[in-house]
């Protein structure tokens, strides 16, 4: 990958202000047109851009600038980077040793039975298998189903306990556990059953008291003199 100059216009501003390089040299180094560099020198362009020192950023050496100032035909060369960043490598498919490949169906069977909440992509990530194989083991259509024995993939060395716990935790999110069921769907506690009868009795007493108060109010209203009657 070819090295590129960082912030070329800001670098051009600095070179115009701090060196005697020609417009053509600066334009070539900063990948600009020489008329644009001239406009920068005349104050007609890049007025709001702060110059960037290429020496401080390690993209140009002081010796290279001085040599180019002495020779108008010399082209500036970018300095080699001091730190090389390795190119990102594509993640290769997970490799499972040949000696452990025969254990994968047993591990899949263990995962399917012990952690039914796991999805096929999660199982595939854990033991390095295909969705088709997982489905065959789920449906008992695998060619070796009769001989498969569920075996912990961690014990087999196909995955780590940390990765297994992480996938199980992800799969468990959003799944309602028995202890999280609604209150009305659980059995009542002993204290609740002991107070059940008392609650009904208290409710009946409240109803009786309300009826008595209503009857008393009715009798009081009937004993009051009607409008137009003389009071003794």
Short mmCIF file of C-alpha atoms in Angstrom, two decimals:
data_model
loop_
_atom_site.label_atom_id
_atom_site.label_comp_id
_atom_site.label_asym_id
_atom_site.label_seq_id
_atom_site.Cartn_x
_atom_site.Cartn_y
_atom_site.Cartn_z
CA UNK A 1 0.00 0.00 0.00
CA UNK A 2 1.54 3.32 -1.08
CA UNK A 3 2.24 5.83 1.65
CA UNK A 4 0.18 9.00 1.46
CA UNK A 5 0.76 12.48 2.81
CA UNK A 6 -1.44 13.49 5.71
CA UNK A 7 -3.38 16.76 5.35
CA UNK A 8 -1.72 17.88 2.09
CA UNK A 9 -3.23 21.39 1.99
CA UNK A 10 -2.19 22.17 5.58
CA UNK A 11 1.29 20.86 4.75
CA UNK A 12 1.42 23.09 1.68
CA UNK A 13 0.53 26.11 3.84
CA UNK A 14 3.44 25.34 6.17
CA UNK A 15 5.92 24.78 3.32
CA UNK A 16 4.91 28.07 1.68
CA UNK A 17 5.40 29.98 4.92
CA UNK A 18 8.56 28.27 6.19
CA UNK A 19 10.64 27.25 3.15
CA UNK A 20 11.95 28.64 -0.13
CA UNK A 21 10.71 25.70 -2.15
CA UNK A 22 9.18 26.44 -5.53
CA UNK A 23 5.46 26.26 -6.12
CA UNK A 24 6.02 23.27 -8.40
CA UNK A 25 7.97 21.37 -5.73
CA UNK A 26 5.33 22.00 -3.09
CA UNK A 27 2.52 21.17 -5.53
CA UNK A 28 4.17 17.89 -6.51
CA UNK A 29 4.77 16.87 -2.89
CA UNK A 30 1.29 17.83 -1.72
CA UNK A 31 -0.50 16.54 -4.84
CA UNK A 32 -1.91 20.01 -5.62
CA UNK A 33 -1.90 22.21 -8.71
CA UNK A 34 0.93 24.77 -8.77
CA UNK A 35 -1.63 27.56 -9.27
CA UNK A 36 -3.36 26.49 -6.08
CA UNK A 37 -0.04 26.71 -4.24
CA UNK A 38 0.47 30.17 -5.73
CA UNK A 39 -2.99 31.17 -4.47
CA UNK A 40 -1.98 29.99 -0.99
CA UNK A 41 1.16 32.14 -1.17
CA UNK A 42 -0.86 35.15 -2.33
CA UNK A 43 -3.35 34.70 0.53
CA UNK A 44 -6.21 33.95 -1.83
CA UNK A 45 -6.68 30.33 -0.73
CA UNK A 46 -6.57 28.27 2.48
CA UNK A 47 -6.80 31.35 4.65
CA UNK A 48 -8.46 29.48 7.49
CA UNK A 49 -6.13 26.47 7.37
CA UNK A 50 -3.37 26.18 9.96
CA UNK A 51 -0.05 24.96 8.59
CA UNK A 52 1.06 21.45 9.48
CA UNK A 53 4.78 20.85 9.97
CA UNK A 54 5.68 17.69 8.01
CA UNK A 55 8.97 17.44 9.90
CA UNK A 56 7.16 17.19 13.23
CA UNK A 57 4.82 14.54 11.85
CA UNK A 58 7.78 12.53 10.56
CA UNK A 59 6.71 12.74 6.92
CA UNK A 60 9.58 14.90 5.73
CA UNK A 61 13.13 15.36 6.99
CA UNK A 62 14.89 18.68 7.41
CA UNK A 63 17.75 17.45 5.20
CA UNK A 64 15.30 16.62 2.42
CA UNK A 65 13.87 20.15 2.55
CA UNK A 66 17.32 21.76 2.45
CA UNK A 67 18.42 19.59 -0.45
CA UNK A 68 15.28 20.50 -2.43
CA UNK A 69 15.77 24.21 -1.69
CA UNK A 70 19.22 24.03 -3.26
CA UNK A 71 17.98 22.12 -6.33
CA UNK A 72 14.70 23.43 -7.86
CA UNK A 73 14.45 20.29 -10.00
CA UNK A 74 14.56 17.95 -7.03
CA UNK A 75 11.32 16.34 -5.93
CA UNK A 76 10.58 15.94 -2.25
CA UNK A 77 10.32 12.38 -0.98
CA UNK A 78 8.21 11.19 1.91
CA UNK A 79 10.18 9.82 4.85
CA UNK A 80 9.80 6.15 5.59
CA UNK A 81 7.38 5.60 8.48
CA UNK A 82 9.07 4.80 11.78
CA UNK A 83 6.29 2.48 12.82
CA UNK A 84 4.79 0.07 10.35
CA UNK A 85 1.20 -0.93 11.00
CA UNK A 86 0.55 -4.49 9.85
CA UNK A 87 -2.30 -4.91 7.43
CA UNK A 88 -5.42 -6.39 8.90
CA UNK A 89 -5.69 -10.06 8.11
CA UNK A 90 -8.96 -11.65 7.24
CA UNK A 91 -10.20 -14.00 9.90
CA UNK A 92 -9.66 -17.50 8.62
CA UNK A 93 -12.23 -20.23 9.23
CA UNK A 94 -11.77 -21.93 12.57
CA UNK A 95 -9.42 -24.89 12.29
CA UNK A 96 -10.13 -28.03 14.27
CA UNK A 97 -7.33 -30.62 14.56
CA UNK A 98 -8.00 -33.85 12.72
CA UNK A 99 -7.72 -35.81 15.97
CA UNK A 100 -10.64 -33.88 17.47
CA UNK A 101 -12.92 -33.68 14.46
CA UNK A 102 -14.47 -37.06 15.26
CA UNK A 103 -15.52 -35.67 18.65
CA UNK A 104 -17.48 -32.78 17.24
CA UNK A 105 -20.78 -34.71 16.75
CA UNK A 106 -20.60 -35.84 20.39
CA UNK A 107 -20.00 -32.26 21.47
CA UNK A 108 -22.89 -31.02 19.36
CA UNK A 109 -25.18 -33.62 20.91
CA UNK A 110 -24.11 -32.49 24.39
CA UNK A 111 -24.78 -28.84 23.57
CA UNK A 112 -28.18 -29.60 22.04
CA UNK A 113 -29.26 -31.56 25.10
CA UNK A 114 -27.61 -29.54 27.87
CA UNK A 115 -28.26 -26.10 26.42
CA UNK A 116 -31.33 -26.19 24.16
CA UNK A 117 -31.42 -22.39 24.26
CA UNK A 118 -28.30 -22.21 22.09
CA UNK A 119 -28.87 -21.29 18.44
CA UNK A 120 -27.19 -23.10 15.56
CA UNK A 121 -24.76 -20.22 14.80
CA UNK A 122 -23.64 -20.27 18.44
CA UNK A 123 -22.99 -24.00 18.39
CA UNK A 124 -21.15 -23.56 15.11
CA UNK A 125 -18.89 -20.92 16.65
CA UNK A 126 -18.15 -23.04 19.69
CA UNK A 127 -17.15 -26.31 18.02
CA UNK A 128 -16.45 -25.24 14.43
CA UNK A 129 -19.14 -27.15 12.60
CA UNK A 130 -21.79 -26.54 9.95
CA UNK A 131 -25.49 -25.80 10.31
CA UNK A 132 -26.30 -28.91 8.29
CA UNK A 133 -24.46 -31.17 10.73
CA UNK A 134 -26.18 -29.57 13.72
CA UNK A 135 -29.59 -30.06 12.10
CA UNK A 136 -28.83 -33.72 11.34
CA UNK A 137 -27.93 -34.34 14.99
CA UNK A 138 -31.07 -32.52 16.16
CA UNK A 139 -33.23 -34.63 13.80
CA UNK A 140 -31.29 -37.84 14.51
CA UNK A 141 -30.56 -38.19 10.81
CA UNK A 142 -26.78 -38.08 11.24
CA UNK A 143 -25.07 -41.08 9.69
CA UNK A 144 -23.56 -42.04 13.07
CA UNK A 145 -26.48 -41.12 15.33
CA UNK A 146 -26.69 -44.58 16.87
CA UNK A 147 -23.14 -44.36 18.20
CA UNK A 148 -23.07 -40.75 19.37
CA UNK A 149 -22.50 -40.02 23.05
CA UNK A 150 -22.99 -36.51 24.51
CA UNK A 151 -19.63 -35.13 25.61
CA UNK A 152 -18.73 -31.73 27.04
CA UNK A 153 -16.91 -29.69 24.33
CA UNK A 154 -14.78 -28.03 27.03
CA UNK A 155 -13.53 -31.43 28.21
CA UNK A 156 -12.86 -32.39 24.59
CA UNK A 157 -10.83 -29.21 24.09
CA UNK A 158 -13.09 -27.90 21.32
CA UNK A 159 -13.87 -24.66 23.14
CA UNK A 160 -13.11 -22.87 26.41
CA UNK A 161 -15.41 -22.67 29.40
CA UNK A 162 -15.39 -18.87 29.10
CA UNK A 163 -16.64 -18.97 25.50
CA UNK A 164 -19.30 -21.54 26.38
CA UNK A 165 -20.55 -19.49 29.33
CA UNK A 166 -20.61 -16.38 27.17
CA UNK A 167 -22.72 -18.00 24.46
CA UNK A 168 -25.10 -19.49 27.03
CA UNK A 169 -25.51 -16.09 28.66
CA UNK A 170 -26.28 -14.47 25.30
CA UNK A 171 -28.84 -17.15 24.47
CA UNK A 172 -30.48 -16.87 27.89
CA UNK A 173 -31.23 -13.18 27.55
CA UNK A 174 -34.95 -12.66 27.12
CA UNK A 175 -35.87 -16.21 28.19
CA UNK A 176 -38.27 -16.30 31.19
CA UNK A 177 -36.97 -18.55 33.94
CA UNK A 178 -39.30 -20.33 36.42
CA UNK A 179 -38.29 -17.99 39.24
CA UNK A 180 -39.27 -15.02 37.11
CA UNK A 181 -42.86 -16.14 36.47
CA UNK A 182 -45.70 -13.79 37.37
CA UNK A 183 -46.87 -13.82 41.00
CA UNK A 184 -50.28 -15.26 40.16
CA UNK A 185 -48.71 -18.24 38.38
CA UNK A 186 -46.74 -19.40 41.43
CA UNK A 187 -47.88 -21.34 44.51
CA UNK A 188 -48.89 -19.20 47.45
CA UNK A 189 -46.61 -19.12 50.46
CA UNK A 190 -47.66 -20.45 53.89
CA UNK A 191 -48.07 -16.95 55.30
CA UNK A 192 -50.34 -16.02 52.40
CA UNK A 193 -52.57 -19.09 52.89
CA UNK A 194 -52.81 -18.45 56.65
CA UNK A 195 -54.10 -14.91 56.06
CA UNK A 196 -56.44 -15.88 53.24
CA UNK A 197 -59.47 -16.62 55.48
CA UNK A 198 -58.86 -13.55 57.59
CA UNK A 199 -58.92 -11.37 54.53
CA UNK A 200 -62.32 -12.73 53.45
CA UNK A 201 -63.76 -12.25 56.95
CA UNK A 202 -62.50 -8.68 57.10
CA UNK A 203 -64.10 -7.96 53.72
CA UNK A 204 -67.45 -9.35 54.95
CA UNK A 205 -67.27 -7.19 58.11
CA UNK A 206 -66.67 -4.11 55.99
CA UNK A 207 -69.72 -4.94 53.84
CA UNK A 208 -71.92 -5.38 56.98
CA UNK A 209 -70.71 -2.08 58.47
CA UNK A 210 -71.49 -0.26 55.22
CA UNK A 211 -75.00 -1.75 55.12
CA UNK A 212 -75.67 -0.67 58.72
CA UNK A 213 -74.54 2.89 58.02
CA UNK A 214 -76.73 3.08 54.91
CA UNK A 215 -79.81 1.83 56.84
CA UNK A 216 -79.24 4.39 59.60
CA UNK A 217 -79.01 7.25 57.08
CA UNK A 218 -82.25 6.10 55.43
CA UNK A 219 -84.13 6.10 58.74
CA UNK A 220 -82.86 9.57 59.61
CA UNK A 221 -84.07 10.96 56.31
CA UNK A 222 -87.56 9.45 56.73
CA UNK A 223 -87.95 11.04 60.22
CA UNK A 224 -87.17 14.57 58.99
CA UNK A 225 -90.28 16.85 58.50
CA UNK A 226 -91.41 17.36 54.95
CA UNK A 227 -91.42 20.80 53.36
CA UNK A 228 -94.44 22.86 54.39
CA UNK A 229 -95.11 21.01 57.68
CA UNK A 230 -95.13 23.03 60.89
CA UNK A 231 -92.58 22.11 63.45
CA UNK A 232 -93.85 21.78 67.06
#
